[in-house]
Short mmCIF file of C-alpha atoms and ligand atoms in Angstrom, two decimals:
data_model
loop_
_atom_site.label_atom_id
_atom_site.label_comp_id
_atom_site.label_asym_id
_atom_site.label_seq_id
_atom_site.Cartn_x
_atom_site.Cartn_y
_atom_site.Cartn_z
CA MET A 1 17.44 8.72 -21.76
CA LEU A 2 17.29 5.30 -23.36
CA ILE A 3 16.99 2.21 -21.16
CA ARG A 4 18.20 -0.64 -23.33
CA GLY A 5 17.29 -4.30 -23.45
CA ALA A 6 15.24 -4.61 -20.27
CA ASN A 7 12.61 -7.28 -19.88
CA VAL A 8 9.59 -5.04 -19.53
CA VAL A 9 6.96 -6.43 -17.17
CA GLY A 10 3.58 -5.52 -18.59
CA PRO A 11 -0.01 -6.70 -18.26
CA ARG A 12 0.71 -9.47 -20.78
CA GLY A 13 3.97 -10.70 -19.27
CA LEU A 14 7.60 -10.06 -20.21
CA GLN A 15 8.85 -8.44 -23.38
CA LYS A 16 12.42 -7.42 -24.12
CA SER A 17 12.27 -3.72 -25.02
CA ASP A 18 14.01 -0.38 -24.98
CA ILE A 19 12.38 2.45 -23.06
CA LEU A 20 12.83 6.02 -24.27
CA VAL A 21 12.33 8.64 -21.57
CA VAL A 22 11.98 12.29 -22.52
CA LYS A 23 12.04 14.66 -19.54
CA ASP A 24 9.67 13.19 -16.95
CA ARG A 25 7.63 10.93 -19.22
CA ILE A 26 7.93 7.70 -21.14
CA ALA A 27 8.06 8.61 -24.84
CA GLU A 28 8.30 5.20 -26.47
CA ILE A 29 8.67 1.52 -25.66
CA ALA A 30 9.65 -0.96 -28.35
CA PRO A 31 12.34 -3.51 -29.17
CA GLU A 32 15.50 -1.93 -30.63
CA LEU A 33 14.74 1.78 -30.50
CA THR A 34 17.33 4.00 -32.18
CA GLN A 35 19.20 6.19 -29.78
CA PRO A 36 18.38 9.87 -30.26
CA ALA A 37 21.37 12.25 -30.41
CA GLY A 38 22.42 13.42 -26.97
CA ALA A 39 20.47 10.75 -25.11
CA THR A 40 22.17 8.96 -22.22
CA THR A 41 21.85 5.20 -22.21
CA VAL A 42 21.26 2.76 -19.41
CA GLU A 43 22.26 -0.82 -20.21
CA ALA A 44 19.61 -3.00 -18.63
CA HIS A 45 20.19 -6.33 -20.37
CA GLY A 46 19.06 -9.18 -18.15
CA TRP A 47 17.21 -6.83 -15.85
CA LEU A 48 13.48 -6.47 -15.38
CA ALA A 49 11.75 -3.13 -15.83
CA LEU A 50 8.56 -2.63 -13.84
CA PRO A 51 6.34 0.39 -13.39
CA GLY A 52 7.14 2.06 -10.05
CA LEU A 53 5.04 0.49 -7.33
CA ILE A 54 2.06 2.40 -5.93
CA ASP A 55 1.49 1.61 -2.26
CA ILE A 56 -1.99 2.81 -1.35
CA HIS A 57 -1.69 2.15 2.40
CA VAL A 58 1.25 3.52 4.40
CA HIS A 59 1.67 5.17 7.79
CA LEU A 60 4.49 7.70 7.63
CA ARG A 61 3.78 8.84 11.23
CA GLU A 62 4.25 12.56 10.63
CA PRO A 63 3.07 14.67 12.35
CA GLY A 64 3.37 13.36 15.90
CA GLY A 65 5.25 10.07 15.54
CA GLU A 66 8.55 11.28 14.06
CA HIS A 67 10.55 9.13 16.46
CA LYS A 68 9.41 6.10 14.41
CA GLU A 69 9.12 7.58 10.91
CA ASP A 70 8.65 10.83 9.03
CA PHE A 71 7.93 11.84 5.44
CA LEU A 72 11.63 11.71 4.55
CA THR A 73 12.61 8.37 6.12
CA GLY A 74 9.32 6.73 5.08
CA THR A 75 9.56 7.80 1.44
CA ARG A 76 13.25 6.83 1.36
CA ALA A 77 12.13 3.38 2.46
CA ALA A 78 9.58 3.50 -0.36
CA LEU A 79 12.17 4.24 -3.05
CA ALA A 80 14.50 1.56 -1.68
CA GLY A 81 11.60 -0.86 -2.12
CA GLY A 82 10.79 0.21 -5.68
CA VAL A 83 7.74 2.19 -4.54
CA THR A 84 7.46 5.54 -6.32
CA THR A 85 4.02 6.59 -5.05
CA VAL A 86 2.57 6.23 -1.55
CA LEU A 87 -0.82 7.13 -0.12
CA GLY A 88 -0.48 8.16 3.53
CA MET A 89 -3.02 7.32 6.22
CA PRO A 90 -4.54 10.03 8.45
CA ASN A 91 -4.14 8.44 11.91
CA THR A 92 -1.33 10.77 12.85
CA SER A 93 -1.12 13.01 15.90
CA PRO A 94 -3.05 15.19 15.45
CA PRO A 95 -5.10 13.13 13.02
CA ILE A 96 -5.84 14.57 9.55
CA THR A 97 -9.51 15.40 9.78
CA ASP A 98 -10.05 18.89 8.35
CA LEU A 99 -8.56 21.41 5.95
CA ALA A 100 -6.12 22.85 8.50
CA THR A 101 -4.63 19.52 9.60
CA PHE A 102 -4.60 18.31 5.99
CA LYS A 103 -2.77 21.42 4.75
CA ALA A 104 -0.23 21.18 7.58
CA ALA A 105 0.59 17.54 6.74
CA LEU A 106 0.64 18.32 3.02
CA ALA A 107 3.17 21.12 3.58
CA LEU A 108 5.45 18.73 5.51
CA ALA A 109 5.14 16.07 2.82
CA GLU A 110 5.90 18.58 0.07
CA GLN A 111 9.07 19.68 1.90
CA LYS A 112 10.33 16.23 2.79
CA ALA A 113 9.00 13.44 0.57
CA VAL A 114 11.38 11.84 -1.94
CA CYS A 115 8.68 9.89 -3.79
CA ASP A 116 5.26 10.95 -5.03
CA PHE A 117 2.44 10.83 -2.53
CA GLY A 118 -1.19 11.42 -1.68
CA LEU A 119 -2.78 11.83 1.75
CA PHE A 120 -6.07 10.52 3.10
CA ILE A 121 -8.46 12.44 5.31
CA GLY A 122 -9.94 10.59 8.29
CA ALA A 123 -13.68 10.27 8.97
CA THR A 124 -14.86 11.50 12.38
CA HIS A 125 -18.12 12.07 14.21
CA GLU A 126 -17.75 15.80 13.47
CA ASN A 127 -16.63 16.03 9.83
CA VAL A 128 -19.45 14.34 7.86
CA ASP A 129 -20.41 17.63 6.23
CA MET A 130 -16.93 18.85 5.41
CA ALA A 131 -14.56 15.89 4.81
CA TRP A 132 -15.48 15.87 1.12
CA LEU A 133 -14.57 19.57 0.83
CA VAL A 134 -10.88 18.70 1.22
CA GLU A 135 -10.56 18.17 -2.52
CA GLU A 136 -6.86 17.38 -2.46
CA ALA A 137 -7.33 14.34 -0.20
CA ALA A 138 -6.57 11.04 -1.95
CA GLY A 139 -9.69 9.56 -0.36
CA LEU A 140 -11.55 9.13 2.93
CA LYS A 141 -10.30 6.64 5.52
CA MET A 142 -12.90 5.30 7.89
CA TYR A 143 -11.76 3.40 10.98
CA MET A 144 -14.88 1.30 11.60
CA GLY A 145 -12.81 -0.38 14.30
CA SER A 146 -9.98 1.10 16.35
CA SER A 147 -6.32 0.72 15.48
CA THR A 148 -3.29 2.97 16.09
CA GLY A 149 -4.30 6.55 16.99
CA THR A 150 -7.58 8.08 18.02
CA LEU A 151 -9.60 7.81 14.82
CA LEU A 152 -12.61 5.57 15.41
CA LEU A 153 -16.03 5.59 13.83
CA ASP A 154 -17.85 2.57 15.18
CA ARG A 155 -21.43 3.87 15.23
CA PHE A 156 -23.73 2.95 12.38
CA GLU A 157 -25.11 6.48 12.20
CA ASP A 158 -21.69 8.05 11.54
CA GLN A 159 -20.48 5.34 9.19
CA TYR A 160 -23.63 5.47 7.08
CA ALA A 161 -23.69 9.27 6.98
CA HIS A 162 -20.09 9.42 5.76
CA LEU A 163 -20.69 6.80 3.08
CA ALA A 164 -23.72 8.77 1.92
CA ALA A 165 -21.98 12.16 1.97
CA TYR A 166 -18.62 11.40 0.39
CA PRO A 167 -18.60 11.90 -3.42
CA PRO A 168 -19.26 8.53 -5.09
CA SER A 169 -16.39 9.04 -7.54
CA ARG A 170 -13.85 9.20 -4.71
CA VAL A 171 -12.51 6.32 -2.65
CA VAL A 172 -13.75 5.49 0.85
CA ALA A 173 -11.26 3.03 2.35
CA VAL A 174 -12.34 1.23 5.51
CA HIS A 175 -10.55 -0.49 8.35
CA ALA A 176 -13.20 -3.14 8.91
CA GLU A 177 -13.00 -4.75 12.34
CA ASN A 178 -16.06 -4.63 14.59
CA GLU A 179 -15.16 -2.57 17.65
CA GLU A 180 -17.70 -4.17 19.98
CA ALA A 181 -16.44 -7.61 19.03
CA VAL A 182 -12.81 -6.51 19.40
CA ARG A 183 -13.52 -5.33 22.97
CA TYR A 184 -15.60 -8.38 23.82
CA PHE A 185 -12.82 -10.77 22.84
CA GLU A 186 -10.09 -8.61 24.36
CA LYS A 187 -11.76 -8.94 27.78
CA ARG A 188 -11.58 -12.70 27.32
CA GLY A 189 -7.91 -12.71 26.34
CA GLN A 190 -8.48 -13.17 22.61
CA ARG A 191 -6.98 -10.72 20.18
CA ARG A 192 -9.23 -9.75 17.28
CA PRO A 193 -10.33 -13.20 16.05
CA PRO A 194 -11.59 -13.51 12.42
CA LEU A 195 -15.20 -12.83 13.45
CA CYS A 196 -14.29 -9.17 14.19
CA ALA A 197 -13.20 -8.62 10.59
CA ILE A 198 -15.97 -10.74 9.06
CA LEU A 199 -18.73 -8.87 10.93
CA GLU A 200 -17.52 -5.42 9.94
CA ALA A 201 -16.67 -6.30 6.33
CA THR A 202 -20.21 -7.63 5.97
CA ARG A 203 -21.56 -4.38 7.35
CA ALA A 204 -19.34 -2.26 5.08
CA ILE A 205 -20.36 -4.15 1.95
CA ARG A 206 -24.08 -4.04 2.86
CA MET A 207 -24.02 -0.31 3.59
CA ALA A 208 -22.25 0.44 0.31
CA GLN A 209 -24.69 -1.83 -1.52
CA THR A 210 -27.70 0.00 -0.06
CA LEU A 211 -26.20 3.38 -0.88
CA LYS A 212 -25.10 2.16 -4.33
CA ARG A 213 -21.61 3.51 -3.82
CA ALA A 214 -18.10 2.10 -4.08
CA ILE A 215 -16.23 0.97 -0.99
CA HIS A 216 -12.65 -0.19 -0.53
CA ILE A 217 -11.81 -2.68 2.21
CA CYS A 218 -8.28 -2.42 3.56
CA HIS A 219 -6.05 -5.35 4.49
CA LEU A 220 -8.38 -8.34 3.98
CA SER A 221 -7.10 -11.20 6.09
CA THR A 222 -9.64 -14.04 6.16
CA ALA A 223 -11.06 -16.61 3.74
CA GLU A 224 -14.60 -15.43 4.56
CA GLU A 225 -13.84 -11.79 3.67
CA ILE A 226 -12.30 -12.65 0.31
CA GLN A 227 -15.35 -14.82 -0.41
CA MET A 228 -17.61 -11.85 0.40
CA VAL A 229 -15.65 -9.57 -1.92
CA LYS A 230 -15.78 -12.21 -4.64
CA ASP A 231 -19.55 -12.52 -4.24
CA ALA A 232 -20.00 -8.73 -4.32
CA LYS A 233 -17.88 -8.45 -7.46
CA GLU A 234 -19.85 -11.22 -9.12
CA ARG A 235 -23.05 -9.29 -8.32
CA GLY A 236 -21.44 -6.34 -10.10
CA GLU A 237 -21.02 -4.17 -7.02
CA PRO A 238 -18.10 -1.72 -6.86
CA VAL A 239 -16.42 -3.37 -3.86
CA THR A 240 -12.61 -3.34 -3.96
CA CYS A 241 -10.00 -4.67 -1.58
CA GLU A 242 -6.33 -4.87 -0.77
CA VAL A 243 -4.16 -7.46 0.98
CA THR A 244 -0.84 -6.90 2.73
CA PRO A 245 2.43 -8.78 2.25
CA HIS A 246 2.39 -9.77 5.93
CA HIS A 247 -0.99 -11.46 5.55
CA LEU A 248 0.34 -13.27 2.44
CA PHE A 249 3.77 -14.31 3.73
CA LEU A 250 3.28 -14.66 7.51
CA SER A 251 0.70 -16.54 9.55
CA ALA A 252 -0.49 -16.90 13.14
CA GLY A 253 2.12 -19.58 13.83
CA ILE A 254 4.88 -17.14 12.97
CA GLU A 255 3.23 -14.48 15.15
CA ARG A 256 3.73 -16.75 18.15
CA HIS A 257 7.40 -17.00 17.19
CA LEU A 258 7.88 -13.28 16.46
CA GLY A 259 6.09 -12.17 19.62
CA PRO A 260 4.92 -8.55 19.70
CA SER A 261 6.94 -7.77 16.55
CA GLY A 262 4.39 -9.85 14.65
CA ARG A 263 1.39 -8.06 16.15
CA THR A 264 -0.78 -6.40 13.51
CA ASN A 265 -4.38 -5.19 13.09
CA PRO A 266 -5.99 -7.32 11.78
CA PRO A 267 -3.80 -10.08 13.23
CA LEU A 268 -1.87 -12.66 11.23
CA ARG A 269 -4.21 -15.53 10.40
CA SER A 270 -4.29 -19.30 9.97
CA MET A 271 -2.62 -21.07 7.04
CA GLU A 272 -6.10 -21.77 5.62
CA ASP A 273 -6.78 -18.02 5.51
CA VAL A 274 -3.37 -17.31 3.97
CA GLU A 275 -4.01 -19.92 1.27
CA ALA A 276 -7.46 -18.48 0.56
CA LEU A 277 -5.89 -15.05 -0.06
CA TRP A 278 -3.33 -16.54 -2.49
CA ASP A 279 -6.00 -18.61 -4.24
CA ASN A 280 -8.24 -15.60 -4.79
CA LEU A 281 -5.76 -12.89 -5.77
CA ARG A 282 -7.77 -12.33 -8.95
CA TYR A 283 -10.47 -10.72 -6.79
CA VAL A 284 -7.92 -8.47 -5.09
CA ASP A 285 -7.37 -4.96 -6.45
CA ALA A 286 -4.09 -4.08 -4.77
CA ILE A 287 -1.31 -5.39 -2.61
CA ALA A 288 -0.51 -2.63 -0.13
CA SER A 289 2.15 -2.75 2.57
CA ASP A 290 0.20 -1.16 5.43
CA HIS A 291 3.73 0.02 6.36
CA ALA A 292 3.23 0.76 10.06
CA PRO A 293 6.55 1.40 11.80
CA HIS A 294 6.93 1.33 15.59
CA THR A 295 10.22 1.30 17.48
CA LEU A 296 11.41 -2.04 18.87
CA GLU A 297 11.25 -0.45 22.32
CA GLU A 298 7.53 0.21 21.80
CA LYS A 299 7.00 -3.26 20.36
CA ASN A 300 8.69 -4.88 23.36
CA SER A 301 6.87 -2.77 25.95
CA ALA A 302 4.05 -3.96 28.21
CA THR A 303 1.50 -2.53 25.75
CA PRO A 304 2.90 -3.26 22.29
CA PRO A 305 1.30 -1.29 19.43
CA SER A 306 0.13 -3.09 16.28
CA GLY A 307 1.81 -2.81 12.91
CA VAL A 308 4.93 -3.80 11.02
CA PRO A 309 7.11 -1.93 8.50
CA GLY A 310 6.74 -3.21 4.94
CA LEU A 311 7.74 -0.71 2.26
CA GLU A 312 11.25 -2.05 1.72
CA THR A 313 10.36 -5.73 1.65
CA MET A 314 7.13 -5.85 -0.40
CA LEU A 315 8.64 -6.07 -3.89
CA PRO A 316 11.47 -8.50 -3.00
CA LEU A 317 8.92 -10.81 -1.34
CA LEU A 318 6.62 -10.65 -4.37
CA LEU A 319 9.53 -11.29 -6.75
CA MET A 320 10.39 -14.32 -4.63
CA ALA A 321 6.77 -15.47 -5.04
CA VAL A 322 7.13 -15.09 -8.82
CA LYS A 323 10.35 -17.11 -8.72
CA GLN A 324 8.52 -19.80 -6.74
CA ARG A 325 5.67 -19.75 -9.30
CA GLN A 326 3.14 -18.58 -6.74
CA LEU A 327 2.49 -15.43 -8.73
CA GLU A 328 2.76 -14.30 -12.37
CA PHE A 329 4.67 -11.16 -13.37
CA SER A 330 1.47 -9.80 -14.91
CA ASP A 331 -0.33 -10.21 -11.55
CA LEU A 332 2.50 -8.51 -9.71
CA VAL A 333 2.18 -5.44 -11.94
CA ARG A 334 -1.62 -5.44 -11.76
CA LEU A 335 -1.62 -5.67 -7.96
CA THR A 336 1.13 -3.15 -7.25
CA SER A 337 0.84 -0.61 -10.10
CA THR A 338 -2.00 -0.69 -12.61
CA GLY A 339 -4.63 -1.80 -10.07
CA PRO A 340 -3.85 0.86 -7.48
CA ALA A 341 -3.57 3.58 -10.16
CA LYS A 342 -6.99 2.64 -11.54
CA LEU A 343 -8.59 2.45 -8.11
CA PHE A 344 -7.47 5.97 -7.19
CA SER A 345 -7.74 7.42 -10.74
CA LEU A 346 -4.09 8.48 -10.57
CA GLU A 347 -3.02 10.49 -13.60
CA ARG A 348 -0.11 9.12 -15.66
CA LYS A 349 0.77 6.46 -13.06
CA GLY A 350 0.87 2.68 -12.97
CA GLN A 351 2.04 1.65 -16.44
CA LEU A 352 5.14 1.56 -18.55
CA ALA A 353 3.54 3.13 -21.62
CA PRO A 354 4.00 6.25 -23.74
CA GLY A 355 2.68 9.37 -22.00
CA PHE A 356 2.96 7.91 -18.50
CA ASP A 357 5.31 9.25 -15.83
CA ALA A 358 8.74 7.65 -16.12
CA ASP A 359 8.47 5.91 -12.74
CA ILE A 360 10.59 2.85 -13.50
CA VAL A 361 12.10 0.13 -11.33
CA LEU A 362 15.01 -1.90 -12.69
CA VAL A 363 15.53 -5.24 -10.98
CA ASN A 364 18.23 -7.89 -11.31
CA PRO A 365 16.02 -10.99 -11.10
CA GLU A 366 18.93 -13.39 -10.61
CA ALA A 367 20.40 -11.75 -7.52
CA GLN A 368 19.58 -13.60 -4.33
CA TRP A 369 20.02 -11.79 -1.03
CA THR A 370 19.02 -11.86 2.62
CA ILE A 371 16.65 -9.33 4.15
CA SER A 372 18.30 -7.67 7.12
CA SER A 373 17.46 -4.80 9.43
CA GLU A 374 20.90 -3.39 8.68
CA GLY A 375 20.76 -0.69 6.05
CA LEU A 376 16.99 -0.27 6.18
CA ASN A 377 15.80 3.25 5.48
CA THR A 378 12.78 3.13 7.77
CA ARG A 379 13.54 4.92 11.02
CA CYS A 380 12.16 2.05 13.10
CA GLY A 381 15.10 -0.03 11.87
CA TRP A 382 13.68 -3.57 11.95
CA THR A 383 11.64 -5.94 9.80
CA PRO A 384 9.52 -9.01 10.55
CA PHE A 385 11.18 -10.62 7.51
CA GLU A 386 14.69 -10.56 9.03
CA GLY A 387 16.83 -13.35 7.59
CA TRP A 388 14.52 -14.23 4.68
CA ARG A 389 16.32 -15.25 1.49
CA VAL A 390 14.68 -13.51 -1.44
CA TRP A 391 15.26 -13.21 -5.19
CA GLY A 392 15.46 -9.99 -7.11
CA LYS A 393 17.62 -7.01 -6.22
CA ILE A 394 16.36 -3.50 -6.92
CA MET A 395 19.17 -1.93 -8.98
CA GLN A 396 17.75 1.46 -9.99
CA VAL A 397 14.56 3.41 -9.41
CA TYR A 398 13.51 6.35 -11.57
CA LEU A 399 11.01 8.91 -10.34
CA ARG A 400 9.50 10.91 -13.21
CA GLY A 401 12.66 10.32 -15.24
CA ARG A 402 15.14 11.14 -12.45
CA LEU A 403 17.46 8.49 -11.06
CA ALA A 404 16.18 8.41 -7.48
CA PHE A 405 17.76 5.21 -6.11
CA ALA A 406 20.84 3.26 -7.18
CA ASN A 407 23.56 1.16 -5.53
CA GLY A 408 21.49 0.92 -2.40
CA LYS A 409 21.30 4.71 -1.95
CA VAL A 410 18.55 7.28 -2.31
CA LEU A 411 19.86 10.00 -4.64
CA VAL A 412 17.15 12.64 -4.61
CA GLU A 413 16.74 15.50 -2.18
CA PRO A 414 13.87 16.05 0.26
CA GLY A 415 11.00 17.61 -1.64
CA ALA A 416 11.65 15.64 -4.86
CA GLY A 417 8.28 13.94 -4.37
CA GLN A 418 5.09 15.56 -5.61
CA ARG A 419 1.45 15.17 -4.69
CA VAL A 420 -0.29 12.86 -7.17
CA LYS A 421 -3.06 14.18 -9.39
CA GLN A 422 -6.34 12.31 -9.55
CA ARG A 423 -8.95 12.45 -12.28
CA ARG A 424 -12.20 13.69 -10.75
CA ALA A 425 -15.59 12.92 -12.20
ZN1 ZN B 501 -3.05 0.82 8.22
#
C-alpha cells in the first residue's frame, strides 16, 4: 500500500512524503516514491500522517465494570481517537495482582481488543515477591493513594519493598497522592488539595533516588510536581512523568461548572497549575488520557466516582492546541508516540520509519468540528469536552497496515489487537 502526499509529522516537524507499507510494517518513507506493481494507493494530499498514538494510561474496566466499558468498546474508542496502542490499568474487579488474574484479563483482551494493548499488574501488600514474575505485564502500577477500586499501597514498608523488588529495567508507575492527607482533608470537606499530590510525589522521587531505580509518576497536576520532576531530571535521575488532557485543557473553575462529571483523581487544578504544565511540557514524557469511564448515573449519584473518559478526545484537543500555537507538531508526536514507546521499550512502535509497525493516523487538519457525546464509542457515552470546537478530523487509522477506522467507523473485528512486545534488559 502506498500512502501518497501526506504531511508526515516527525520529530523534526512536517515533511510531505509518501509512505510505503508492506504487510504490517512501514517499508519506506520518502517524497515521490514509485508505486510498486499491485500496490493499492491512498491519496492523502493535504492530510497529516502521524504515528498511531500510544496511550499508556487507560481504564478499560474489564473485568468487573463492563457496564461502563470493556475491552471492545474501550479499544474502539481508542481507534476512533487515533490511538493504536493502549496500556490498561489493573484496578479492575477483581484487580490484576497475580498470574491468574493477569492471564484471565489478557485472555479477554486478546479476544476483544481492536487495537494493540499491554496490561499492568497492580502492587499489593501480598505480591512483593511475585509481581515481577508476571513477565508479560507492561509494568507495575502502585496506588500510593487510593482511587477507583481496592488497590491501595499507602505504607512506606510496602511501597519501598516493591520499588526494591521490581526489575529496574521495567516501569513502576505510581498514583502519587498521600492517603493520610487525602483522608485528613476529606474530613474537613476539602477534596484532595495539591498538598496530597506534592507530598506523595516527593516521597516517590526520594525512594526511587535512594534505590537508584527509575520511577514513573502518573497524571502530574501541579506546578510543584512538575518542578520536582524537572529538578530530578536535571540531577540525572530516571524520573519520568505523564500529564492528562483534562489537566491541560480543564481547570478547577470548570470543575465547579461541570459538577461531578468533572471530578477526577487528582482533581482539576488552578489556572496557575495548568499554565505550569503547559510551560514545562519539555520535562514531560507522555500525554496519557487516564481514560476512566463511569456512567452518568454513577457520576450523578450521591457518591460520584472520579474519572473522565478521554481516549476519543485527546488527539483532537492536541491538534487544536497545535492550531492555536500552544504546541508544536514535533512535541505532539514526542508526547503521544515516541515518548511513550521509549518509556515502555515497545518494539516497533511510536515512529513513522522503515521497519516500524504501520500504525498510521491520517488527519484532515483543516476540518473543524464539535465534540459531542453522540456517536462516541466509549460505553459510558459522555465527555467532559461536550460542545468544544476543535480542529483536525481523524480520517483513517491503520493498525499494523490494516485499515482499522475510516468514515467514523471501526472496521476491524474483535481480537484484531495484539499484546505489545517490550524489549527486556
Ligand atoms: Zn488512572
